[in-house]
Short mmCIF file of C-alpha atoms in Angstrom, two decimals:
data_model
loop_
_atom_site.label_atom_id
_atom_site.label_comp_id
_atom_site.label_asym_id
_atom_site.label_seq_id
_atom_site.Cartn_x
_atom_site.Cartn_y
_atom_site.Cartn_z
CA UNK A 1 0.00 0.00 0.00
CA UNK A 2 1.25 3.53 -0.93
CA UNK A 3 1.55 6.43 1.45
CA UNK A 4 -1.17 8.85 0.77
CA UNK A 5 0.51 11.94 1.65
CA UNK A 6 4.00 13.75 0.75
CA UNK A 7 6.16 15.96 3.12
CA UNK A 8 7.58 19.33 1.46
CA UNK A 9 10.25 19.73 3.60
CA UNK A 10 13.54 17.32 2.73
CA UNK A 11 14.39 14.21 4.76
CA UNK A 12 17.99 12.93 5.21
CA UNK A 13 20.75 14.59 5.47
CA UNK A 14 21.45 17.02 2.70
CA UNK A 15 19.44 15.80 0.32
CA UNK A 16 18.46 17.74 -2.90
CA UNK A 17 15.15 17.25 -5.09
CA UNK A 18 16.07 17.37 -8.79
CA UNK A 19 14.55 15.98 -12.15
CA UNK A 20 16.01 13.68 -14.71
CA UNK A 21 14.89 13.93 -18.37
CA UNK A 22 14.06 10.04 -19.01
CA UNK A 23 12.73 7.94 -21.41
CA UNK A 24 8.89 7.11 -21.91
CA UNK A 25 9.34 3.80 -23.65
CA UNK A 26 12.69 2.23 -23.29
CA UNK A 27 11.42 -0.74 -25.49
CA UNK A 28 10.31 1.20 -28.64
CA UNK A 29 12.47 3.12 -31.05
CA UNK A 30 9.10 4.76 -32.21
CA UNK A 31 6.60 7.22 -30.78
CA UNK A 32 7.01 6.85 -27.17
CA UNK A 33 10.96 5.82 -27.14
CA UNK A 34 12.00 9.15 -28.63
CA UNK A 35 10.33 11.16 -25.84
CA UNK A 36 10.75 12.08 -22.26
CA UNK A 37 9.20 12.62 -18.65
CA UNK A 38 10.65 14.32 -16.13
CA UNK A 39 11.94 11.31 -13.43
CA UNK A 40 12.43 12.68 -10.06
CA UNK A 41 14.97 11.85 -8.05
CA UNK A 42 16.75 12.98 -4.43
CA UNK A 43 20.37 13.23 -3.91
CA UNK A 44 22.73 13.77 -1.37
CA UNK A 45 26.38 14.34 -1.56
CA UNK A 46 27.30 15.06 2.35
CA UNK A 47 28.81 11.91 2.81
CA UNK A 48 30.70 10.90 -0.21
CA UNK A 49 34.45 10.70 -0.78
CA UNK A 50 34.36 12.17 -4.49
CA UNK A 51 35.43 9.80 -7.18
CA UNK A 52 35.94 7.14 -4.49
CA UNK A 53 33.32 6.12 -2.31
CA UNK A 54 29.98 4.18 -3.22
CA UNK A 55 26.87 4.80 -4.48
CA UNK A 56 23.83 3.73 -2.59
CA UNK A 57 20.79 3.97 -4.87
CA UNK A 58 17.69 3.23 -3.44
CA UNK A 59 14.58 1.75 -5.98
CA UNK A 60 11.97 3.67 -5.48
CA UNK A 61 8.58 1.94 -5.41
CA UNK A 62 4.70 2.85 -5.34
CA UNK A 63 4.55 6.45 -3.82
CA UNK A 64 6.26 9.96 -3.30
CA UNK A 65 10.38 9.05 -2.84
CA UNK A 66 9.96 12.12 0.20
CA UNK A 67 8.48 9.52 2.27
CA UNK A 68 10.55 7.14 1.33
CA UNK A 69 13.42 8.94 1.78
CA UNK A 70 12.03 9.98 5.38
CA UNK A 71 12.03 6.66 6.54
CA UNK A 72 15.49 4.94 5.44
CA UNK A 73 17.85 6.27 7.85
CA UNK A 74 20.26 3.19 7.79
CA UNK A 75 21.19 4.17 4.29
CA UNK A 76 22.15 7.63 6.14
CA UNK A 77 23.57 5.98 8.71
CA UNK A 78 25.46 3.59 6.33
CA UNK A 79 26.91 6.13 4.02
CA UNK A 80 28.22 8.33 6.46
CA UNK A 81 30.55 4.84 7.40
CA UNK A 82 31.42 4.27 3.79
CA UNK A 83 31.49 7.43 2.57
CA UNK A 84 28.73 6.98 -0.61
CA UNK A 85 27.03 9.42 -2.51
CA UNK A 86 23.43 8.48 -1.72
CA UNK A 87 20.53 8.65 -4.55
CA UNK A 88 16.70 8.28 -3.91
CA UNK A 89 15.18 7.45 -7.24
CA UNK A 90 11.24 7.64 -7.81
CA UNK A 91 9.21 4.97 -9.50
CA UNK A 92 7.68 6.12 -12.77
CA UNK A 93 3.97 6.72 -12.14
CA UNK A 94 3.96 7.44 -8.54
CA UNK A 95 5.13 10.82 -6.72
CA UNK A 96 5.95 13.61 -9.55
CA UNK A 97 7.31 11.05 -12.22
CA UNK A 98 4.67 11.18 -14.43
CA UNK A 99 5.05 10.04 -18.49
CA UNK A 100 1.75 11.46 -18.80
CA UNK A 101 1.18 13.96 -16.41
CA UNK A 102 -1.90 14.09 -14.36
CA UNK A 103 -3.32 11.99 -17.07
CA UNK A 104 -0.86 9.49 -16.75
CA UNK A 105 -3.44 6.91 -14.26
CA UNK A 106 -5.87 7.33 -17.37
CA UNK A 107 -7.08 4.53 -19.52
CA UNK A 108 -4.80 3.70 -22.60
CA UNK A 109 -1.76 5.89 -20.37
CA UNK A 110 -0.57 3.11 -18.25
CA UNK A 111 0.58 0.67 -21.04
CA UNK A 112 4.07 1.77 -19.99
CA UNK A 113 3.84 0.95 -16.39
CA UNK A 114 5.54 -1.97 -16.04
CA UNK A 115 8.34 -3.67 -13.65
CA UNK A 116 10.90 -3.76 -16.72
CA UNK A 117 10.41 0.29 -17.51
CA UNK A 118 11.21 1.24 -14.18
CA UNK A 119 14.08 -0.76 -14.14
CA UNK A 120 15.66 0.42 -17.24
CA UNK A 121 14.45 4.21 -15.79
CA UNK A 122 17.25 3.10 -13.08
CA UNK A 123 19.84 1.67 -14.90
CA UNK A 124 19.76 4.89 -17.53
CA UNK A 125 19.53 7.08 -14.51
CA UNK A 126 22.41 5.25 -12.69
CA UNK A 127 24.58 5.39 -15.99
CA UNK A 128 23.93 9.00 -16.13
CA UNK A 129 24.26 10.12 -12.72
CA UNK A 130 27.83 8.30 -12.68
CA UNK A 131 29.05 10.44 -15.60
CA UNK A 132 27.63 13.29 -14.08
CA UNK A 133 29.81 13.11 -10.83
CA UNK A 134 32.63 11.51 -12.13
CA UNK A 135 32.20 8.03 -10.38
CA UNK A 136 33.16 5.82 -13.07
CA UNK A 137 34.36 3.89 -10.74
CA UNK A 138 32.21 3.74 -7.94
CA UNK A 139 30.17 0.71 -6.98
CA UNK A 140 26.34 0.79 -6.73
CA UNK A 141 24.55 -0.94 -4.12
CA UNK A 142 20.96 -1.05 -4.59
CA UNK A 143 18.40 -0.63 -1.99
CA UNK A 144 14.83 -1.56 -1.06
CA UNK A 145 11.58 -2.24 0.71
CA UNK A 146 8.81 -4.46 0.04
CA UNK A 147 7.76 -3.60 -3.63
CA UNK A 148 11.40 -1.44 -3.92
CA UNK A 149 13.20 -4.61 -2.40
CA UNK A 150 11.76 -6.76 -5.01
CA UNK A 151 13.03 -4.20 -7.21
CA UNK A 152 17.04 -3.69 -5.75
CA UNK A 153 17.24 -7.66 -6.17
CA UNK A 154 15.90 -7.40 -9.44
CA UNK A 155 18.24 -4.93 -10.07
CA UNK A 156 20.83 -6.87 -9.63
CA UNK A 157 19.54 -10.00 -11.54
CA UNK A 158 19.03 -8.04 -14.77
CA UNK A 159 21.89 -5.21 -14.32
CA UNK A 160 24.89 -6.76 -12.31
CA UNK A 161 27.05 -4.68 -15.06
CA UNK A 162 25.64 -1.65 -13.09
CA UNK A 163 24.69 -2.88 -9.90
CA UNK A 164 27.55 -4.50 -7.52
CA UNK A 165 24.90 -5.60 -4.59
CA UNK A 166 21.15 -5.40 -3.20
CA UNK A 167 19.72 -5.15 -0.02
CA UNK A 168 16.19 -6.45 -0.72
CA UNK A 169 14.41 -5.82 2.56
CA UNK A 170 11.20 -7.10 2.73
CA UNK A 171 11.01 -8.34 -0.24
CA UNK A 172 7.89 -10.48 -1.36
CA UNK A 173 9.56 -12.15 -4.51
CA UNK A 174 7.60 -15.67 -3.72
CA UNK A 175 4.31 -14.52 -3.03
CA UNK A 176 3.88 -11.74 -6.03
CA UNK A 177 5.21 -14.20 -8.51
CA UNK A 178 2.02 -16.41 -7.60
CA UNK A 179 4.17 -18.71 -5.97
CA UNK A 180 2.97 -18.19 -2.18
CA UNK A 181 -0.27 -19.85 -0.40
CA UNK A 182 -3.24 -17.59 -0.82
CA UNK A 183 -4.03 -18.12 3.22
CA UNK A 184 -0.81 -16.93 4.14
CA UNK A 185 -0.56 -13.68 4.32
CA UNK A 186 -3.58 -13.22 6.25
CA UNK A 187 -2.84 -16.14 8.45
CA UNK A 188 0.37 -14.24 9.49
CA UNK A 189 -1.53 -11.07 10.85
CA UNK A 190 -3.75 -12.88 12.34
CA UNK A 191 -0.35 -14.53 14.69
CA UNK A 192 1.06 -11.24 15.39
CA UNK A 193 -2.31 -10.13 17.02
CA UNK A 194 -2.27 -13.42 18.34
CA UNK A 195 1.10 -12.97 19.79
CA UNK A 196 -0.10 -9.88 21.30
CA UNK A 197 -2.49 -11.30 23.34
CA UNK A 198 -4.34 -14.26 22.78
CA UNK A 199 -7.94 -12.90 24.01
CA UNK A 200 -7.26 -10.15 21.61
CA UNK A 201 -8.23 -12.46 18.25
CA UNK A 202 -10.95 -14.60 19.73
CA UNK A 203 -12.52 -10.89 20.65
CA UNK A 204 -11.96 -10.16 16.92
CA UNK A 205 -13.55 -13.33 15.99
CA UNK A 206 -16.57 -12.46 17.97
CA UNK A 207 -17.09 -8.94 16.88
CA UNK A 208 -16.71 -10.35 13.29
CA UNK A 209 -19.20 -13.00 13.82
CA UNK A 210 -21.90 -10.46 15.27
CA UNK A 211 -21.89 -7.96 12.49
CA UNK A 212 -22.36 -11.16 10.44
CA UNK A 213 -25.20 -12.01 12.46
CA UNK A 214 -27.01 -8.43 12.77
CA UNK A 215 -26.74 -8.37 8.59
CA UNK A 216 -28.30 -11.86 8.32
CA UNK A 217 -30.92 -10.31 10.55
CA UNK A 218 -31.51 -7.13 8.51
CA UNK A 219 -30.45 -5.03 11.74
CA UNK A 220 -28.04 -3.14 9.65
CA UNK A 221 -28.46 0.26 11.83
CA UNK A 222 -27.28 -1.08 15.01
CA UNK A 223 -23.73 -2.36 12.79
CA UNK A 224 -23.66 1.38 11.62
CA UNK A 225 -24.19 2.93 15.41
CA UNK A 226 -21.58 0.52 17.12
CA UNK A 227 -18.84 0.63 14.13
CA UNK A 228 -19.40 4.79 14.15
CA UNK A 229 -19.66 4.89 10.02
CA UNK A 230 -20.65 8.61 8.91
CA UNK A 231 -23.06 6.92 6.43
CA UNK A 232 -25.55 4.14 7.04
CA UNK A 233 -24.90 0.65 6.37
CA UNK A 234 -27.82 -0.15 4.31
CA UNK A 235 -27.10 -3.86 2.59
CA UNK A 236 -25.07 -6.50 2.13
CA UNK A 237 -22.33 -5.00 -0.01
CA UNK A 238 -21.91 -2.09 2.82
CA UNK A 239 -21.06 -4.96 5.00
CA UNK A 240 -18.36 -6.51 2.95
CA UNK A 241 -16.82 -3.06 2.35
CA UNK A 242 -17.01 -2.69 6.12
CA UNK A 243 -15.20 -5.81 6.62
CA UNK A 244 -12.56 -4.78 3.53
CA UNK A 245 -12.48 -1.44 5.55
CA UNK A 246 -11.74 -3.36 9.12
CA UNK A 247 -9.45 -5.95 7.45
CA UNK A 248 -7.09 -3.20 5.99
CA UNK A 249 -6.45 -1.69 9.75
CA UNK A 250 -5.35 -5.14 11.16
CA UNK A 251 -3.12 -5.62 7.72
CA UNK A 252 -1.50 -2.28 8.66
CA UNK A 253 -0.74 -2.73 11.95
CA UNK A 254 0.67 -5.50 11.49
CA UNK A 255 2.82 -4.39 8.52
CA UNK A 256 3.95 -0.97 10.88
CA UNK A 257 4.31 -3.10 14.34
CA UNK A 258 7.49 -1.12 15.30
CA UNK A 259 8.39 -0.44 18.85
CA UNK A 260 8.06 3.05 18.43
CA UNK A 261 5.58 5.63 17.06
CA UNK A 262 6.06 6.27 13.14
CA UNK A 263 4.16 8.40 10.72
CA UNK A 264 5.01 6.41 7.56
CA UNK A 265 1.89 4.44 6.19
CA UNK A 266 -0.72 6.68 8.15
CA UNK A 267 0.71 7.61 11.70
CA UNK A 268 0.60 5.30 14.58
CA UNK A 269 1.73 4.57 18.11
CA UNK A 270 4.67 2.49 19.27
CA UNK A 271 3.34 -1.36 19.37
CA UNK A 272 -0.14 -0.60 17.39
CA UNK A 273 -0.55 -4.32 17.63
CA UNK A 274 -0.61 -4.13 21.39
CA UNK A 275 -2.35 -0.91 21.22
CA UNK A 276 -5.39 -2.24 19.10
CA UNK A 277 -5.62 -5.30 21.36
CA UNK A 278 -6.07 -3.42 24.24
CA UNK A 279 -8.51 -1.06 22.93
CA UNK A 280 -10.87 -4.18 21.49
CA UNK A 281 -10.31 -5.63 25.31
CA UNK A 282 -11.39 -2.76 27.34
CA UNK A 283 -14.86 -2.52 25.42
CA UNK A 284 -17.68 -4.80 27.07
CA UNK A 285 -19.41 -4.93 23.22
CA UNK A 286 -16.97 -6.81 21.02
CA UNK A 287 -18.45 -4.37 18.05
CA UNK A 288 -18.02 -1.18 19.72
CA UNK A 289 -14.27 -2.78 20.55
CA UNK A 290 -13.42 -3.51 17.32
CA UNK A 291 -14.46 0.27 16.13
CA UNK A 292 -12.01 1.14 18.36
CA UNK A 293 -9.34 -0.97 17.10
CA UNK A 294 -9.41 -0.01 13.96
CA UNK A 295 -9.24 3.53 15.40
CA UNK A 296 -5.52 3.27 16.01
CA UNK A 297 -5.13 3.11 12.46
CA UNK A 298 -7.89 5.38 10.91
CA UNK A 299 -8.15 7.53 13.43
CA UNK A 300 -5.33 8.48 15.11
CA UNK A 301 -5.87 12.11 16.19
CA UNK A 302 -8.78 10.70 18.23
CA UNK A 303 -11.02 14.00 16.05
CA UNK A 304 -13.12 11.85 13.87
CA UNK A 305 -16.49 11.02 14.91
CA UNK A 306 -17.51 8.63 12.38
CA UNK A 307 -15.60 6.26 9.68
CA UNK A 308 -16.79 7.03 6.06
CA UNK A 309 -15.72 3.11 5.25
CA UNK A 310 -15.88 3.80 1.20
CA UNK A 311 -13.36 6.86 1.09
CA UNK A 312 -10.72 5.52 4.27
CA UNK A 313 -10.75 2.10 2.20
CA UNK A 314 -10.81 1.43 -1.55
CA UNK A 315 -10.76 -1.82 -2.58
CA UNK A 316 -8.65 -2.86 -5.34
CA UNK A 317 -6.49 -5.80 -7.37
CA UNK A 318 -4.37 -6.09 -3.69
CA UNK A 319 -6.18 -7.57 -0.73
CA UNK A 320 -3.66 -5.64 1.38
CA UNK A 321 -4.81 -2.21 0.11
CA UNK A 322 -4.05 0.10 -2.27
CA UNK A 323 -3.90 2.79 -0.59
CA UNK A 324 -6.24 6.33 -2.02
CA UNK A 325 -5.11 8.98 -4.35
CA UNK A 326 -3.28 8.75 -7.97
CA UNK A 327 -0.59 6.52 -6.61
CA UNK A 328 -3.24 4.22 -5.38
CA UNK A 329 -4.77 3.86 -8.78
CA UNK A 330 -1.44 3.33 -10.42
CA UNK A 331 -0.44 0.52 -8.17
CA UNK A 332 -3.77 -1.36 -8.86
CA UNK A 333 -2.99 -1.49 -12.31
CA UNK A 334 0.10 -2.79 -11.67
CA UNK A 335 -1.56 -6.10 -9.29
CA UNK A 336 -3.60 -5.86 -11.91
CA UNK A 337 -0.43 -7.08 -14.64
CA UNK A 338 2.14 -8.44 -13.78
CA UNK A 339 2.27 -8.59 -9.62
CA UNK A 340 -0.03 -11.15 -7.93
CA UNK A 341 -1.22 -10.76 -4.66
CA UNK A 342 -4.40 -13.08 -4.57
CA UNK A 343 -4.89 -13.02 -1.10
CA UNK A 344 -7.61 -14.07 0.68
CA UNK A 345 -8.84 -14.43 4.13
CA UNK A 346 -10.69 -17.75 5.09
CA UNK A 347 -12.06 -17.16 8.70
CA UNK A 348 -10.57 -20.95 9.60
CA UNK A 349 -6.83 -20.27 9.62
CA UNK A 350 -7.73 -16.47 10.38
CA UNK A 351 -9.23 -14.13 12.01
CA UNK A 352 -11.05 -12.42 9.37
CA UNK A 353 -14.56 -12.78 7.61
CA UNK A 354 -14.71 -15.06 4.85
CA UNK A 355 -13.35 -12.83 1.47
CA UNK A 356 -12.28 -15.12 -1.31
CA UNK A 357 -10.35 -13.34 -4.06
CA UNK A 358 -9.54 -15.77 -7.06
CA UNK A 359 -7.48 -15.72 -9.64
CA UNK A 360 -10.70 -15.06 -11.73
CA UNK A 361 -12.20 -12.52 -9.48
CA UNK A 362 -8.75 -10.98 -9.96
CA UNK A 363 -9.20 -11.25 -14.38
CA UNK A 364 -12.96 -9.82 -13.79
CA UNK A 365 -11.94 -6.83 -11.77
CA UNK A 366 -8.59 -5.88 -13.68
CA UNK A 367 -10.70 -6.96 -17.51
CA UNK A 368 -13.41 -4.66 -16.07
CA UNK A 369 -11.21 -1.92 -14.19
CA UNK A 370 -8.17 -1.50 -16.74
CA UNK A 371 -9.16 -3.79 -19.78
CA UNK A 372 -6.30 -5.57 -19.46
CA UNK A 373 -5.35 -9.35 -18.09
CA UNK A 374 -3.37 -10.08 -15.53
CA UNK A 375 -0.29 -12.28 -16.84
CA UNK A 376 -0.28 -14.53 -13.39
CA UNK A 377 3.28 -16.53 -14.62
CA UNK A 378 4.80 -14.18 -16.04
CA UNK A 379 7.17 -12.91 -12.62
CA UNK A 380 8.31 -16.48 -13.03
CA UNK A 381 9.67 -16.56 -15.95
CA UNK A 382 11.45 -12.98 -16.24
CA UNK A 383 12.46 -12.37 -12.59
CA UNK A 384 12.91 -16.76 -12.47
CA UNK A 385 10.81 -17.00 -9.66
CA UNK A 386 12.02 -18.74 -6.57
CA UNK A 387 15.08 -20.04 -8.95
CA UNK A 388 17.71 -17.70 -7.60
CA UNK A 389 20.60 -19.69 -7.72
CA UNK A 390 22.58 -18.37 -10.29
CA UNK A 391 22.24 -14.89 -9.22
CA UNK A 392 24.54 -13.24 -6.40
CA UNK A 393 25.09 -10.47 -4.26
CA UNK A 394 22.02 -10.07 -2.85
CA UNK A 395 20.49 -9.86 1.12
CA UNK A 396 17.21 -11.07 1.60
CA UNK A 397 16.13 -9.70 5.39
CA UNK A 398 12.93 -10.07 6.78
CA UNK A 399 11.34 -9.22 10.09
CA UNK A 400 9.79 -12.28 12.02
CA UNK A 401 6.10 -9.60 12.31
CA UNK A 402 6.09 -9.02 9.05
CA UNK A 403 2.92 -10.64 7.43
CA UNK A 404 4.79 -10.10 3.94
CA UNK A 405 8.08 -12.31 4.93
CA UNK A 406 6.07 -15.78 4.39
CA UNK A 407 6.15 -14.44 0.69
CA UNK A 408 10.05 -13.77 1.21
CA UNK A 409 13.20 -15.40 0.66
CA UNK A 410 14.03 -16.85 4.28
CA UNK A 411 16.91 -18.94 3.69
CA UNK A 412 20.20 -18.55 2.12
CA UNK A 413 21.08 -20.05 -1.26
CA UNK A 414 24.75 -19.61 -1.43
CA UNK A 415 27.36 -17.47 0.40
CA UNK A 416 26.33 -14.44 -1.71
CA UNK A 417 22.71 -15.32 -1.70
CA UNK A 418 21.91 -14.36 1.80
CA UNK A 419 18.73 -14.74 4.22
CA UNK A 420 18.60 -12.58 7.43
CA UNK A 421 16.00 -12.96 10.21
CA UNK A 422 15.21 -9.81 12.75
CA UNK A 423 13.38 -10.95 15.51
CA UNK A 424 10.98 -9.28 16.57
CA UNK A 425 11.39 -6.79 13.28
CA UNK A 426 8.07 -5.55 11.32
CA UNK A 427 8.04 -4.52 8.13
CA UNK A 428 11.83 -3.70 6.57
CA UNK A 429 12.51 -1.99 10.32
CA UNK A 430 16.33 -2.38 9.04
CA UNK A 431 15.92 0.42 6.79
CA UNK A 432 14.93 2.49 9.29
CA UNK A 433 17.64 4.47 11.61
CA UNK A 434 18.77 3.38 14.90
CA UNK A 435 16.34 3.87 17.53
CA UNK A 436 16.73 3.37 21.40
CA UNK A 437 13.80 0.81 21.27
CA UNK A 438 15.16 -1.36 18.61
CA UNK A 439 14.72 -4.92 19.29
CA UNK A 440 18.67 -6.29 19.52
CA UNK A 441 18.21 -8.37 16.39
CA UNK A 442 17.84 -5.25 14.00
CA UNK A 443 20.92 -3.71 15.44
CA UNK A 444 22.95 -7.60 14.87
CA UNK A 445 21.12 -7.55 11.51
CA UNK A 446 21.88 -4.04 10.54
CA UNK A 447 25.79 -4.91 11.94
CA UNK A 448 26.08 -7.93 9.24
CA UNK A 449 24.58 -5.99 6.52
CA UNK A 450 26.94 -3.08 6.71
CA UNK A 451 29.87 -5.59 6.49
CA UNK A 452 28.64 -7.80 3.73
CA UNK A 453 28.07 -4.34 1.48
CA UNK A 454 31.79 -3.29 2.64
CA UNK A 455 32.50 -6.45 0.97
CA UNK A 456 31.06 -6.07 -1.80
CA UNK A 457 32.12 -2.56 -2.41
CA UNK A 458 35.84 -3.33 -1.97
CA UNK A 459 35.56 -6.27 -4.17
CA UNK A 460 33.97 -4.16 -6.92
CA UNK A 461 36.71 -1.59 -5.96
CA UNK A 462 39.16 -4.59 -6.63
CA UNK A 463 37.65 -5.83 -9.66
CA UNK A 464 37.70 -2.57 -11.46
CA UNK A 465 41.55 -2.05 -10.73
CA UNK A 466 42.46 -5.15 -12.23
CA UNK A 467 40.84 -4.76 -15.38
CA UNK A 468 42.73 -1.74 -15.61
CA UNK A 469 45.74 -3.46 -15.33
CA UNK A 470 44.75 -5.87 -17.66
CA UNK A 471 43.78 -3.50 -20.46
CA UNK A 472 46.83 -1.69 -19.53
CA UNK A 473 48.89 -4.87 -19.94
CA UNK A 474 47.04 -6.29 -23.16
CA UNK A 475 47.52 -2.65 -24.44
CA UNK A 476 51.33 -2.94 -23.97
CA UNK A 477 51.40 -6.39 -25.72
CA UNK A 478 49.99 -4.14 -28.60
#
């Protein structure tokens, strides 16, 4: 799900906005190949040994880079060690990077919002940027988070001529290539709240089963009055949005379970796990309870009076939500082509009312939505699926919260190849700066990840001085 809002003011240390003049179609020499968008893209020098030091290029994915940007502090942290010119890149479609403008979410616009076109927007921007400052020689390290983590490892699977090493932090590359269990990822919030507290999900359960009850009896007003909606809930279909609407809270808590209050995907308190149990415990009516557990999410200033269910929740091609806005719409085309997040939530292995979402329902909805049909194997074949042997370079982490890491890489396939655990760690909390409450796995984690990407910097650094002395040699022998 994409952040719904954008901060003017920068985050990071020194870091400058600026635009890049890219290519619309980088697989067309006609029409669309020979013209431009402005890419945007953040920057920050402060750090960086000129010439010398790394490049750490973060892949933007589906929203503003700002926020982003706001909340990757390790890369900060990380460059300041190793001296690296750090680069925030935005995804095209999302943010200000716009191939069409504000028409660019329009039907027959977002043929050219694919995985493979932002890509090549990276590796073009990369290749430029380098001549720009003169780092020829400098390594680039890609990194990323959920949907931008798929993309760093990607990255370096298509472009390891331009991309020494990924950090691919919560990175669903199972699951979105249609290779997960549909129950999973529901299953998995459904443990953290059950980790939480164990009264706190047979609560749920109840409250669940009761608004299912007062809509089989017609007594749709009393759902309305104890869930607080601004609007009444008036038939069946209310109810199922209501439950989309309810569904989406837990998904997000889980997701942003950090020890420590964050304003990234909405704003919410340290533990909101913890927090939402609590508030569904202390109400008497499991109903009224679970209004206020969604409240930690929806309602965090504690102002609104009432939910209006249809505009704080749109549903979409992604069971985990979409988010609202432009960037929502251009991330449901993109679940709707070549990402697959079918999803659903069973009521048996969790929490949630029954909410089936087929591979079919997903072809009606994206046939009827975009006119276009979702290509469900395609992830498999050009990103090879779960077949990541012959790859390298690349650090899989995942946090042990994180309802997205059953979808994850989560063991190592070679020495280069590498799976990290953080206990105790939502969603990629290792991109995130040190904090006082970190759990003492992200710090270990964080430790290990800085010295494999040393590594691999001074091994690229290594690399490129012998082929100089090579050509220098076989240019002698001339």
């Amino acid at each position: 799900m994409a952040p719904a809002w954008s901060p003017a003011w920068a985050a990071g240390p020194g870091l400058e906005e600026r635009f890049f003049q890219q290519v619309r179609d980088h697989f067309s020499f006609e029409t669309c190949g020979n013209e431009t968008f402005p890419q945007r893209y953040l920057v920050s020098a402060k750090f960086w040994k000129k010439g010398f030091g790394p490049i750490f290029f973060y892949t933007g994915n589906e929203g503003d880079i700002w926020s982003f940007a706001q909340n990757s502090d390790f890369i900060f942290e990380l460059a300041e060690e190793q001296q690296a010119l750090v680069i925030f890149a935005e995804h095209r479609y999302y943010g200000k990077s716009l191939p069409f403008g504000l028409e660019s979410t329009h039907l027959r616009k977002t043929g050219l919002l694919t995985v493979e076109q932002a890509l090549a927007d990276y590796a073009v921007l990369i290749t430029e940027l380098k001549q720009q400052y003169g780092a020829a020689d400098c390594p680039v390290i890609a990194f990323g988070g959920s949907y931008g983590g798929m993309l760093s490892a990607y990255m370096r699977m298509k472009y390891p001529n331009i991309v020494a090493g990924a950090l691919a932090a919560s990175a669903p590359l199972l699951s979105v290539a249609g290779l997960g269990d549909p129950t999973q990822f529901f299953r998995d919030v459904t443990a953290d709240f059950q980790k939480s507290s164990p009264g706190c999900v047979t609560a749920v359960r109840k409250a669940f089963q009761q608004i299912k009850d007062l809509c089989l009896s017609g007594a749709y007003s009393e759902i309305s009055s104890k869930m607080a909606t601004c609007n009444k809930i008036s038939n069946k279909e209310d109810v199922y949005q209501l439950f989309g609407f309810a569904r989406n809270a837990f998904t997000m808590m889980a997701m942003m379970d950090y020890p420590y209050k964050t304003d990234f995907m909405g704003h919410l308190p340290a533990n909101p796990v913890k927090v939402g149990c609590e508030q569904i415990l202390a109400h008497t009516d499991p109903i009224q309870g679970l209004a206020a557990l969604v409240g930690v999410f929806y309602n965090s200033s504690g102002s609104a009076q009432c939910y209006n269910i249809y505009q704080l929740y749109q549903s979409c091609a992604d069971p985990t939500g979409c988010g609202i806005g432009s960037d929502a719409k251009a991330w449901d085309y993109q679940v709707c082509t070549e990402i697959n997040l079918t999803f659903n939530s069973n009521n048996v292995t969790d929490m949630f009312p029954e909410m089936p979402f087929t591979e079919a329902m997903r072809e009606q909805y994206c046939q009827s939505k975009w006119h276009v049909r979702p290509r469900a194997h395609w992830l498999q074949t050009n990103f090879w699926g779960g077949d990541l042997k012959s790859a390298s370079n690349i650090i899989f982490s995942n946090g042990d919260l994180d309802p997205w890491a059953g979808g994850g890489i989560n063991s190592s396939f070679s020495p280069s190849l590498i799976a990290l655990t953080i206990k105790g760690g939502a969603h990629h909390l290792d991109l995130r700066g040190h904090n006082p409450a970190d759990p003492p796995s992200v710090t270990e984690v964080r430790r290990l990840e800085a010295s494999i990407i040393n590594g691999w910097v001074k091994s690229a650094g290594m690399g490129r001085a012998q082929e100089k002395r090579l050509a220098a040699s076989a240019g002698r022998q001339l």
